[in-house]
Short mmCIF file of C-alpha atoms and ligand atoms in Angstrom, two decimals:
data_model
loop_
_atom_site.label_atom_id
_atom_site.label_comp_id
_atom_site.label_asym_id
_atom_site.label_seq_id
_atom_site.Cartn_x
_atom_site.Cartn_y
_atom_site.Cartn_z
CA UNK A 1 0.00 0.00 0.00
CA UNK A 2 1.12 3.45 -0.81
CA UNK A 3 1.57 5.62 2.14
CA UNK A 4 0.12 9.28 1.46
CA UNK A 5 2.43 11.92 1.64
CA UNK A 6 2.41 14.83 3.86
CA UNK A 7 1.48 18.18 1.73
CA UNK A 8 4.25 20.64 1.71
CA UNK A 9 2.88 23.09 4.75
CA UNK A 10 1.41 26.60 3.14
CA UNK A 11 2.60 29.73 4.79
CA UNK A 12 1.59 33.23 3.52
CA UNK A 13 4.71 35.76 4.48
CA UNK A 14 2.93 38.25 6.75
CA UNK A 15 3.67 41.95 6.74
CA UNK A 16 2.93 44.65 9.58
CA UNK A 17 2.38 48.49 8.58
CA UNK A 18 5.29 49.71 11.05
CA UNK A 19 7.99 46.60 11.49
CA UNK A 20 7.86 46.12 7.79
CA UNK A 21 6.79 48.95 5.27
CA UNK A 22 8.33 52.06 7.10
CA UNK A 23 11.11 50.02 8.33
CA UNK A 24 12.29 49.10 4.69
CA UNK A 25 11.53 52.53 3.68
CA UNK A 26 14.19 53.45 6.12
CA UNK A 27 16.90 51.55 5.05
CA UNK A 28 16.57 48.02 3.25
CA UNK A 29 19.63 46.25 4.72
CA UNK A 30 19.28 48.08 8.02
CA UNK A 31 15.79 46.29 8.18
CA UNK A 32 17.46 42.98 6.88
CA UNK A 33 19.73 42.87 9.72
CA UNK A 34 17.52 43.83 12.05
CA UNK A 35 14.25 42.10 10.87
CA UNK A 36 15.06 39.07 9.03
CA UNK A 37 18.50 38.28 11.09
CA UNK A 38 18.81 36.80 14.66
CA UNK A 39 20.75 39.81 15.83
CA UNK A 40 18.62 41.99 18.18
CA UNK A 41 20.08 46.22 17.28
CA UNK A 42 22.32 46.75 20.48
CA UNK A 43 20.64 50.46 20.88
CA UNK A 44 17.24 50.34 19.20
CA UNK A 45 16.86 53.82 20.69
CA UNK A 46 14.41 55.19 17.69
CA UNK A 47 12.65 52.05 18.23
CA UNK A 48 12.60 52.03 22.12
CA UNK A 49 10.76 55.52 21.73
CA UNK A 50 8.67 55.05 19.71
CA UNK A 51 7.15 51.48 21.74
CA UNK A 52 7.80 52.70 24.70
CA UNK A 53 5.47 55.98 24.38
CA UNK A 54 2.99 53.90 22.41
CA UNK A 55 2.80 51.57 25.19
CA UNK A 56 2.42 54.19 27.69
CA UNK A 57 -0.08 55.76 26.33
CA UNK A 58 -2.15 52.23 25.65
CA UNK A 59 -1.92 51.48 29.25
CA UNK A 60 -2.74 54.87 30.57
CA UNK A 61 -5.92 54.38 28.38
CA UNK A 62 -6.60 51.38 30.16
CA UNK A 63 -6.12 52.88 33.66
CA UNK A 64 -8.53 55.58 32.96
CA UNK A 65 -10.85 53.64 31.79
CA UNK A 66 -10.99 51.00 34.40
CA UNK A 67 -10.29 53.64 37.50
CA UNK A 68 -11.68 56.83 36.22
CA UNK A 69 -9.31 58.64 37.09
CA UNK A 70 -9.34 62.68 36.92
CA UNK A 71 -6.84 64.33 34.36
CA UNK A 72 -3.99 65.78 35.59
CA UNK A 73 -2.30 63.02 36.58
CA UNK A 74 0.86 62.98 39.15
CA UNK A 75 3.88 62.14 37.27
CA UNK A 76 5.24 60.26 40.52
CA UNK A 77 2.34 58.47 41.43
CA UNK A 78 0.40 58.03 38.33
CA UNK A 79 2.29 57.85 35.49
CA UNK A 80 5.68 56.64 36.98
CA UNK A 81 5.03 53.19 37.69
CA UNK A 82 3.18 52.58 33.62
CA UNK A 83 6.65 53.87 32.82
CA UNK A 84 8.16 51.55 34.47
CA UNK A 85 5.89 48.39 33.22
CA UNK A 86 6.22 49.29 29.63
CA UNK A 87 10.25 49.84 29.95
CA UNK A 88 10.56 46.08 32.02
CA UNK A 89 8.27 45.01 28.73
CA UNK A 90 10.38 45.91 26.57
CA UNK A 91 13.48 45.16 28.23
CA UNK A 92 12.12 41.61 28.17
CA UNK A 93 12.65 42.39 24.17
CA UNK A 94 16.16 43.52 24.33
CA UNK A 95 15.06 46.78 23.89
CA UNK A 96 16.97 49.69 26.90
CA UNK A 97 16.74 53.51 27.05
CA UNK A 98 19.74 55.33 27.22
CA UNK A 99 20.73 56.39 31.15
CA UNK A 100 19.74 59.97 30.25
CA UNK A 101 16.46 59.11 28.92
CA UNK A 102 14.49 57.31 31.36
CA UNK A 103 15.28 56.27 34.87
CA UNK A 104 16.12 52.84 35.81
CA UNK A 105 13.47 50.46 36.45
CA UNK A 106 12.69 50.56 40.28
CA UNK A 107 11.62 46.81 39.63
CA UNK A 108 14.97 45.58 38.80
CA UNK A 109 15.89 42.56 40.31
CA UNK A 110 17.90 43.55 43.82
CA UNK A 111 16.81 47.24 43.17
CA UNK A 112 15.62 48.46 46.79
CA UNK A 113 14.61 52.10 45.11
CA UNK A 114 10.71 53.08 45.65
CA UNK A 115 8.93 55.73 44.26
CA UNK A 116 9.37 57.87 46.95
CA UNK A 117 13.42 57.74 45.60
CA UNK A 118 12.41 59.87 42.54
CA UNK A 119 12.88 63.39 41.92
CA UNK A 120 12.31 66.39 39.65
CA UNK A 121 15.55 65.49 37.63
CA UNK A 122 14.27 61.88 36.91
CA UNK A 123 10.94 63.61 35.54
CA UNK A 124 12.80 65.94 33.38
CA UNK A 125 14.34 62.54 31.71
CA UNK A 126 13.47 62.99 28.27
CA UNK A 127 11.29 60.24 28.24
CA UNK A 128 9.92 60.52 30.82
CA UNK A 129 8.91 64.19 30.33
CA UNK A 130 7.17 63.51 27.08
CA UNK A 131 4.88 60.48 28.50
CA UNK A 132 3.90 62.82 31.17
CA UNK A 133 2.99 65.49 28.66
CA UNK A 134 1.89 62.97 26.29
CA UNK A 135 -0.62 62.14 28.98
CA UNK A 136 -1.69 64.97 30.43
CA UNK A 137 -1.97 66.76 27.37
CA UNK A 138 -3.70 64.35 24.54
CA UNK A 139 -4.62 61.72 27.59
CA UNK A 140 -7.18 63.78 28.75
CA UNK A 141 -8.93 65.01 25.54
CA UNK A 142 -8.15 61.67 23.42
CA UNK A 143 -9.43 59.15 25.82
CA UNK A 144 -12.85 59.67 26.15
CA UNK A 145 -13.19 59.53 22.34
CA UNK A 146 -11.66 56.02 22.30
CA UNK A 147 -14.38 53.29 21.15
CA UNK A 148 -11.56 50.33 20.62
CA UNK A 149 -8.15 50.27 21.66
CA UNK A 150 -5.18 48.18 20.03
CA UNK A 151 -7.59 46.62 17.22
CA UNK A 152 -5.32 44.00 15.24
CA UNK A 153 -6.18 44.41 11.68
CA UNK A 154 -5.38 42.37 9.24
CA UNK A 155 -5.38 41.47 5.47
CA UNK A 156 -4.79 39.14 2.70
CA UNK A 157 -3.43 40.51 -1.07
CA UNK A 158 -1.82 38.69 -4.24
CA UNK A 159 1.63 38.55 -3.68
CA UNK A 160 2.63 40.94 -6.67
CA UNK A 161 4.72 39.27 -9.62
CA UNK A 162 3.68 36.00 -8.57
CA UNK A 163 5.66 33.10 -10.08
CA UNK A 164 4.50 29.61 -8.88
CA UNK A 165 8.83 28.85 -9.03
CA UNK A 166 10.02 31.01 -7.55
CA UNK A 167 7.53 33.17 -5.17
CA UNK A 168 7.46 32.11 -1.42
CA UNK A 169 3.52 32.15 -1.88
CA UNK A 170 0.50 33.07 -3.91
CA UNK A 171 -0.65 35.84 -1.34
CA UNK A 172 0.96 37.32 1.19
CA UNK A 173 -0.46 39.08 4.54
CA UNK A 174 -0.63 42.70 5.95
CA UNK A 175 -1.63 43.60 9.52
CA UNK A 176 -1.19 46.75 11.97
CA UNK A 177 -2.49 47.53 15.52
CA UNK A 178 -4.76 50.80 15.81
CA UNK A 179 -6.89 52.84 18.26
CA UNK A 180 -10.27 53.74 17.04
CA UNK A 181 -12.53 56.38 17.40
CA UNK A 182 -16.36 56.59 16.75
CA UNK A 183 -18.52 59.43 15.36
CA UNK A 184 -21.02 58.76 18.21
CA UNK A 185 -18.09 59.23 20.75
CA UNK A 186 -17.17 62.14 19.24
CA UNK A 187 -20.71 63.58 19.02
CA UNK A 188 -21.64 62.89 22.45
CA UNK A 189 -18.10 65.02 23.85
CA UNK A 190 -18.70 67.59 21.31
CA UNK A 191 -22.39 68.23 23.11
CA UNK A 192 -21.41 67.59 26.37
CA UNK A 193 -18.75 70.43 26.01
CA UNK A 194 -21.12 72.39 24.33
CA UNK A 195 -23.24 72.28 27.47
CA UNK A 196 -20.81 72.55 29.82
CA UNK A 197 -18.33 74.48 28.59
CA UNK A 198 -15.43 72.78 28.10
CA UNK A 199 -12.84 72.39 25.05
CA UNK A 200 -11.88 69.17 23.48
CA UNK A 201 -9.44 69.74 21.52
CA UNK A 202 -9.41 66.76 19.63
CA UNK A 203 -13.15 67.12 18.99
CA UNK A 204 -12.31 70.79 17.91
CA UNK A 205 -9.57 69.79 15.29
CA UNK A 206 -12.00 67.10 13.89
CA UNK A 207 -15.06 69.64 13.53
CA UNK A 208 -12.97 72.04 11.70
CA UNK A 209 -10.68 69.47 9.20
CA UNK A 210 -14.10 67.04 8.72
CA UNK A 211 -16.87 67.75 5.80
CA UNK A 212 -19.45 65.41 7.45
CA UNK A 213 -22.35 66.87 5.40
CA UNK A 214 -23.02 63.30 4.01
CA UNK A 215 -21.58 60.80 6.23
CA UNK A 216 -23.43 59.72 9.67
CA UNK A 217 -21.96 57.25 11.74
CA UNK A 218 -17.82 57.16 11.02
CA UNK A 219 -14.36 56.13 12.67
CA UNK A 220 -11.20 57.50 12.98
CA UNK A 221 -8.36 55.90 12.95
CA UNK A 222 -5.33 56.86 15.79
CA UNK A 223 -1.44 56.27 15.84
CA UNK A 224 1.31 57.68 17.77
CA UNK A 225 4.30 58.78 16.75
CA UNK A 226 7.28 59.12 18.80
CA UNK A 227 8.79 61.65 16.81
CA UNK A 228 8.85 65.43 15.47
CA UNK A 229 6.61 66.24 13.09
CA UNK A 230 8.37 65.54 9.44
CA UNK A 231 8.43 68.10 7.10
CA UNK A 232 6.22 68.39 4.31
CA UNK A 233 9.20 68.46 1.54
CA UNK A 234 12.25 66.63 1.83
CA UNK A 235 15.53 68.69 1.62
CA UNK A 236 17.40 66.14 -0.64
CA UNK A 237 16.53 62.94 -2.34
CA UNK A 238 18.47 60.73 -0.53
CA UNK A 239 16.18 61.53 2.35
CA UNK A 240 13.00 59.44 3.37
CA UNK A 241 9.50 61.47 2.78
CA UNK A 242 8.22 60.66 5.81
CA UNK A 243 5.49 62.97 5.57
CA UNK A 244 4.26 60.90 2.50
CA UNK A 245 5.09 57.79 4.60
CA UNK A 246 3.02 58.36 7.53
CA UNK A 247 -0.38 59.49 5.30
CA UNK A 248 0.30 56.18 3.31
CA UNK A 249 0.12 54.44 6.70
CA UNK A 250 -2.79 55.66 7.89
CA UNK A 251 -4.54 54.63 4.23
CA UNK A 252 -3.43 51.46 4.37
CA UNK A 253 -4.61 50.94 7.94
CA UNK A 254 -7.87 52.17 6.67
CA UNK A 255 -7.87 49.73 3.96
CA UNK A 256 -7.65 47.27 6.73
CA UNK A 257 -10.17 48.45 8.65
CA UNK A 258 -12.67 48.72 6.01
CA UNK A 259 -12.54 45.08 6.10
CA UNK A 260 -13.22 43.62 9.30
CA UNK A 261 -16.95 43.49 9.98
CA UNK A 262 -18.30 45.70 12.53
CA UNK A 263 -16.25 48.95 10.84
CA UNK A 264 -18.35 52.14 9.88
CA UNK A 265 -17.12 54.85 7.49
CA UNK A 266 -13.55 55.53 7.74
CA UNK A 267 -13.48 58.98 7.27
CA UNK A 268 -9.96 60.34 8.41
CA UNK A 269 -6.89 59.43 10.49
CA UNK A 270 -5.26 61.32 13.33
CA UNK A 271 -1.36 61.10 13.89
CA UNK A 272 0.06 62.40 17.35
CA UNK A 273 3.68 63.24 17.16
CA UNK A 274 4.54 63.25 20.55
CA UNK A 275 8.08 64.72 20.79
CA UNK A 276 6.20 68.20 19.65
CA UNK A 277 5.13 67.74 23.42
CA UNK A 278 8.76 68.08 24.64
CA UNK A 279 10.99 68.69 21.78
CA UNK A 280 15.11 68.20 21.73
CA UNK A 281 17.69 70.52 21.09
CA UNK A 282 18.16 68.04 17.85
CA UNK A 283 13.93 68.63 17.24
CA UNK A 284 14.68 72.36 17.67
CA UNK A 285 17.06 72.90 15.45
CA UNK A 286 15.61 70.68 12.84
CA UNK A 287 11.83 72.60 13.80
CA UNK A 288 13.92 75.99 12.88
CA UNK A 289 15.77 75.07 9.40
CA UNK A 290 11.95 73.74 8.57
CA UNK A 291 10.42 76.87 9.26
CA UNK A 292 13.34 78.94 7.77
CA UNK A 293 13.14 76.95 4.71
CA UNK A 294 8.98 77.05 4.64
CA UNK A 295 8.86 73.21 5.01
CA UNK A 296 6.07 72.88 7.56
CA UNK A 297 2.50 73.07 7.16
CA UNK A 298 2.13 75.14 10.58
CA UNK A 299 1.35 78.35 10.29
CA UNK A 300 4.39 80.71 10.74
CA UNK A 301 2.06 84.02 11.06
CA UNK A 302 0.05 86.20 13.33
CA UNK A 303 -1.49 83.09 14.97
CA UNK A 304 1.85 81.69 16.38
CA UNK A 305 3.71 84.93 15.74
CA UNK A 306 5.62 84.93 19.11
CA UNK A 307 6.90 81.23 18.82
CA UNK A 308 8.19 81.55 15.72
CA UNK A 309 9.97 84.42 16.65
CA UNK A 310 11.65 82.69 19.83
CA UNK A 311 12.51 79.32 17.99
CA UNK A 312 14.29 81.64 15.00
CA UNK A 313 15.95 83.64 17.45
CA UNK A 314 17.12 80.38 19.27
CA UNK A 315 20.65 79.39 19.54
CA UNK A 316 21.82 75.71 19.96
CA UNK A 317 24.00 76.12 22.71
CA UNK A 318 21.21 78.28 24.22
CA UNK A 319 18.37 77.26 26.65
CA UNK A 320 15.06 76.03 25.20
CA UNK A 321 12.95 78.59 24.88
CA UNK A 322 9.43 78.54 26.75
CA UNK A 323 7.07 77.51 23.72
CA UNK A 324 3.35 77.78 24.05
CA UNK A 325 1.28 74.79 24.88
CA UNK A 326 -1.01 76.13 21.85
CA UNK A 327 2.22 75.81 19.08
CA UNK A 328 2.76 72.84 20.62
CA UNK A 329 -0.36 71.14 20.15
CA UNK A 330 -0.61 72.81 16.59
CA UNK A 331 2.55 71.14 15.66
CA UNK A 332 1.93 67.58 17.35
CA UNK A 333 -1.45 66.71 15.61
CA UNK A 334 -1.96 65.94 11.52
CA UNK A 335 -5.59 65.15 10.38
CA UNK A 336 -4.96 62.66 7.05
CA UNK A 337 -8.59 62.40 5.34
CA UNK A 338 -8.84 59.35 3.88
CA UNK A 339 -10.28 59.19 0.12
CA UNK A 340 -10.81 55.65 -1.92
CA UNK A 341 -8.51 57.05 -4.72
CA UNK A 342 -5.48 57.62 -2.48
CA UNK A 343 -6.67 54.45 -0.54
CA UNK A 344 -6.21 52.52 -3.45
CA UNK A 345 -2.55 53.84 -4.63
CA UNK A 346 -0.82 53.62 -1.18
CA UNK A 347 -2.43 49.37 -0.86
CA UNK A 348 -0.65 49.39 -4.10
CA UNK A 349 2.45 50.98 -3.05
CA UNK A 350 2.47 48.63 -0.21
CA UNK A 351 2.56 45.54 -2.69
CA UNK A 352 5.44 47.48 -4.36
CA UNK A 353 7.42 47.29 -1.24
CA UNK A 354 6.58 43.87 -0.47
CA UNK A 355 7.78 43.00 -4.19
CA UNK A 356 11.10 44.33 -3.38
CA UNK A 357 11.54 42.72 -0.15
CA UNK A 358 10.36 39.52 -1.73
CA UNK A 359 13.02 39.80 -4.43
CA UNK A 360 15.98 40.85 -2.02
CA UNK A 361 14.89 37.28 -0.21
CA UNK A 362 14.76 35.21 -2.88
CA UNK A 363 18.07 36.61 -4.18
CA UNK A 364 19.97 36.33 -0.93
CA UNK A 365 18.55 32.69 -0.60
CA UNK A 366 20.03 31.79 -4.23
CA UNK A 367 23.35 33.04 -2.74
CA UNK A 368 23.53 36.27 -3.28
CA UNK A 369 25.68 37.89 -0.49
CA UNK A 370 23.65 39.97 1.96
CA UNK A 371 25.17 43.62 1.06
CA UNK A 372 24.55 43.27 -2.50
CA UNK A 373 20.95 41.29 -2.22
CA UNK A 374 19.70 44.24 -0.25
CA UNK A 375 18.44 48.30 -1.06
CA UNK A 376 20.77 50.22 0.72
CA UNK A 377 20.19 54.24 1.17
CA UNK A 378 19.47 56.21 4.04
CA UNK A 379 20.05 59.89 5.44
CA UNK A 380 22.98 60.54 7.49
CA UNK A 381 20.60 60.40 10.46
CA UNK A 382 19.68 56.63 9.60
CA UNK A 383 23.11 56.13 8.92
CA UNK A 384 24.48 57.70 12.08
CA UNK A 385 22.06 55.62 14.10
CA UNK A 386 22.45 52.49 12.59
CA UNK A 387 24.52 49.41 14.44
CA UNK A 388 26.37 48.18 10.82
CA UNK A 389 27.60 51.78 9.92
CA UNK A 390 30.79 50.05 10.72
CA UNK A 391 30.80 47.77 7.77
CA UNK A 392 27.93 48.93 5.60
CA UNK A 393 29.44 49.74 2.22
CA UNK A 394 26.60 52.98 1.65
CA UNK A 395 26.92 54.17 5.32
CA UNK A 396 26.48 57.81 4.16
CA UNK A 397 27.65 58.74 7.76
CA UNK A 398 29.79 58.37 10.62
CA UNK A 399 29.28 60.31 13.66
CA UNK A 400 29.12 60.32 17.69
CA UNK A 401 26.49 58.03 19.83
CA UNK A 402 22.70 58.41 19.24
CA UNK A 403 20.73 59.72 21.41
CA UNK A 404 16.39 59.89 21.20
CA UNK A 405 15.89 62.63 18.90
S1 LIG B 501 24.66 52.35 7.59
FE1 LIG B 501 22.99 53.43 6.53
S2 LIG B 501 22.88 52.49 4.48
FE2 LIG B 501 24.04 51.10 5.81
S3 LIG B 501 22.55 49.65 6.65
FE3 LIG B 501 22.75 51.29 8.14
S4 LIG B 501 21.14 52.72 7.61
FE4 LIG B 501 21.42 51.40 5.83
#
């Protein structure tokens, strides 16, 4: 009798929105090493940021919603020990802060330290200083809008080019992780502060960027960014459009979204760059040559007249001057409204990316060596930042330690 054979096992490559599609953007072999290797990046710090404030502000949402608690919150005693969870997460990971940025976990292992042990300095740790804006700032206006937090969404497409001999599969997967919010959410605040008197600001930005003449019940989709806000024009070629990036993101997510079930209208997305909360001298001086070189979308007049005027008069080696809370929250929020066209184009310019990452695979597994198998171009920045500058033949820069921008 003829035994059966088992069926070769079929595996669709899966692809998420941030690990994969920005990542390549960055650099190709950059996310090769990092990605598709073994080796964990020795000082992730980009990355640490931009998980750890995501995670902090995921579990702050949690804490307010299951304790109710009343916005502003302590930095000490409130927001302190969600620090510390979300940097012993990721630590778990392989992923550390630099010293500067965040103070140690008080749960290390034969750490005696309490919370009573902290003090102003520790809460002026970068890091630290941007969750507790992060929180007390969006937290408190963002929150009660929130109908789902951390929805998985996911999605199947043809694997583009597909070639039955040489193509890992015939489809391949993409998924992401977003917050969502609901038009009856945002309704219900906008009346409530109506009535009471109150601002939202979040409610605010959506009334005035939203036409929602014809659309009744709709979502909004949420990310965080741990990061300035990018320019809208990029200085060179060489350097990654974020800008572009970040809207293509938020269309793809909405792609995603439009196909699970229970999902209404998907009328815009909302990203929060959170560094605008707390910026570094590195964010300043980048904020300045954007506004000297009329690369941001904020306005630069009469409205935020006096900011402007303190940031161009700003020196490097200078103290930070005392921004308003208003230019801050101008520059840390970007409304993307999401049309089917645009939709379309950036699923499609996701497949691109995937085709390319497909291809560098299937030529490093026919031997190809690593270096040559892989897209390699990135901005000094990337470079500067990246742990195989050392031996990377396009390293387009080699400079001091990195530190969270
Ligand atoms: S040094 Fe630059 S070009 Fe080379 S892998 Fe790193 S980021 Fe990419």
């Amino acid at each position: 009798m003829k035994l059966p054979t088992r069926s070769k096992s079929y595996m669709i490559p899966e692809y998420s929105l941030t690990g994969d599609l920005l990542s390549y953007i960055t650099c190709g072999l950059q996310y090769r090493y990092q990605n598709k290797g073994t080796l964990p990046p020795s000082k992730p710090v980009q990355r640490w940021f931009g998980e750890f404030i995501h995670g902090v502000m995921e579990e702050a949402y949690l804490d307010w919603k299951y304790h109710e608690k009343e916005f502003p919150w302590d930095w000490k005693t409130d927001i302190r020990p969600i620090e510390d969870e979300i940097d012993l997460r990721l630590q778990v990971r392989g992923l550390y802060p630099h010293d500067e940025d965040l103070f140690f976990s008080i749960n290390q292992p034969g750490s005696d330290l309490k919370l009573e042990d902290l003090n102003e300095h520790d809460h002026k740790k970068l890091a630290s200083a941007r969750a507790e804006k992060a929180i007390n700032i969006w937290g408190r206006h963002l929150f009660p809008l929130i109908d789902a937090s951390e929805i998985l969404i996911k999605g199947v497409r043809p694997m583009p080019n597909y070639d039955k001999n040489i193509s890992r599969s015939n489809y391949y997967g993409i998924n992401g992780v977003v917050d969502v919010l609901t038009s009856t959410k945002i309704n219900r605040i906008h009346e409530q502060s109506t009535l009471y008197n109150f601002d939202n600001k979040i409610v605010e930005f959506i009334k005035k960027n939203l036409d929602e003449t014809d659309i009744e019940d709709y979502e909004i989709i949420i990310d965080y960014k741990g990061m300035k806000r990018p320019p809208t024009k990029v200085a060179d070629l060489q350097s990654e459009d974020k800008w572009e990036n970040h809207k293509q993101q938020i269309l793809t997510y909405s792609w995603l979204r439009s196909k699970q079930e229970d999902a209404k209208n998907i009328s815009a997305g909302i990203i929060l760059y959170l560094n605008e909360l707390v910026p570094s001298i590195e964010d300043l001086t980048l904020i300045k040559e954007e506004i000297i070189n009329d690369l941001t979308d904020v306005p630069v007049n009469d409205e935020f007249y006096d900011d402007i005027q303190l940031i161009l008069n700003w020196q490097e080696d200078e103290k930070m001057p005392n921004l308003s809370e208003e230019f801050k929250i101008a520059r840390s929020i970007r409304f993307i409204a999401i049309n089917d066209e645009e939709r379309r184009k950036a699923v499609e310019k996701f497949d691109r990316v995937v085709e390319d990452i497909e291809n560098s695979l299937i030529k490093e597994t026919k031997g190809c060596k690593i270096q040559d198998a892989w897209k390699a171009e990135a901005d000094k920045r990337t470079c500067s930042a990246c742990d195989f500058r050392t031996f990377c033949k396009n390293n387009s820069d080699i400079t001091k330690d990195f530190k969270i921008p």
